[in-house]
Amino acid sequence: QVQLVQSGAEVKKPGASVKVSCKASGYTFTSYYMHWVRQAPGQGLEWMGIINPSGGSTSYAQKFQGRVTMTRDTSTSTVYMELSSLRSEDTAVYYCARRSRKHAFDIWGQGTMVTVSS
Amino acid sequence: EIVMTQSPATLSVSPGERATLSCRASQSVSSNLAWYQQKPGQAPRLLIYGASTRATGIPARFSGSGSGTEFTLTISSLQSEDFAVYYCQQYNNWLSYTFGQGTKLEIK
């Protein structure tokens, strides 16, 4: 079945970087764009950016420009999201989500908790 | 950036009754609007896309309407499993997607 499986929880110190992975299965990886969305504890959903797994092109939310990098590995059907210069406000659950043919987010990963704490 | 505003923040409804959730966009998003349901500890689930089309497997009691800047999600007869947080999202600009702040639907 179609699914996205993310890497496990991370604990990082302020100023460090984190790299979260999202492995796709059950469909043609290069045929669907992938988004990253985060959710701080008790808060709403925040869009971070999008990657085209076919060519690797990306577009990032202005808030994260310069701190986020999204990449992909077509050999393993995996996308990655790296966030640098972490601060406590980056503590959140990070989700990958597939963009459907109709542009909504139809399949979501299970989420990866990233905790930033000294 | 297009700002999405949902109302009310919290809605208390009894099982079996109808729930109506609203979402307003700061500028027109045409019909490029989706609704998601999120339960505690779970990832969001797509309910509605294109403002009014139910996603695969979504029960008929969920319906969406609206276009431009005003949108509504209606749940016709609330079941126990429907109590959750609901988010609207615009995808009119593929380079910038924004979510509403969410409406918590709770049992009255």
PDB file of N, CA, C and O in Angstrom, chain A residues 26 40-41 55 57 81 112:
ATOM      1  N   GLY A  26       5.030   1.960  -2.467  1.00  0.00           N
ATOM      2  CA  GLY A  26       3.690   1.672  -2.981  1.00  0.00           C
ATOM      3  C   GLY A  26       3.259   2.518  -4.155  1.00  0.00           C
ATOM      4  O   GLY A  26       2.130   2.377  -4.639  1.00  0.00           O
ATOM      5  N   ALA A  40       4.267  22.510  15.976  1.00  0.00           N
ATOM      6  CA  ALA A  40       4.796  22.695  17.322  1.00  0.00           C
ATOM      7  C   ALA A  40       3.789  22.142  18.331  1.00  0.00           C
ATOM      8  O   ALA A  40       2.590  22.033  18.026  1.00  0.00           O
ATOM      9  N   PRO A  41       4.250  21.789  19.521  1.00  0.00           N
ATOM     10  CA  PRO A  41       3.346  21.205  20.530  1.00  0.00           C
ATOM     11  C   PRO A  41       2.117  22.068  20.782  1.00  0.00           C
ATOM     12  O   PRO A  41       2.237  23.255  21.078  1.00  0.00           O
ATOM     13  N   GLY A  55      13.188  15.911 -10.485  1.00  0.00           N
ATOM     14  CA  GLY A  55      14.355  16.709 -10.824  1.00  0.00           C
ATOM     15  C   GLY A  55      15.097  17.272  -9.627  1.00  0.00           C
ATOM     16  O   GLY A  55      16.210  17.774  -9.766  1.00  0.00           O
ATOM     17  N   SER A  57      14.088  19.868  -7.828  1.00  0.00           N
ATOM     18  CA  SER A  57      13.835  21.290  -7.580  1.00  0.00           C
ATOM     19  C   SER A  57      13.024  21.464  -6.306  1.00  0.00           C
ATOM     20  O   SER A  57      12.253  20.588  -5.908  1.00  0.00           O
ATOM     21  N   MET A  81      14.759  16.236   4.808  1.00  0.00           N
ATOM     22  CA  MET A  81      14.603  17.624   5.193  1.00  0.00           C
ATOM     23  C   MET A  81      15.640  17.920   6.265  1.00  0.00           C
ATOM     24  O   MET A  81      15.634  17.284   7.318  1.00  0.00           O
ATOM     25  N   THR A 112       7.846  12.940  12.751  1.00  0.00           N
ATOM     26  CA  THR A 112       9.111  12.785  13.481  1.00  0.00           C
ATOM     27  C   THR A 112       9.216  13.906  14.497  1.00  0.00           C
ATOM     28  O   THR A 112       9.182  15.087  14.127  1.00  0.00           O
TER      29      THR A 112
END
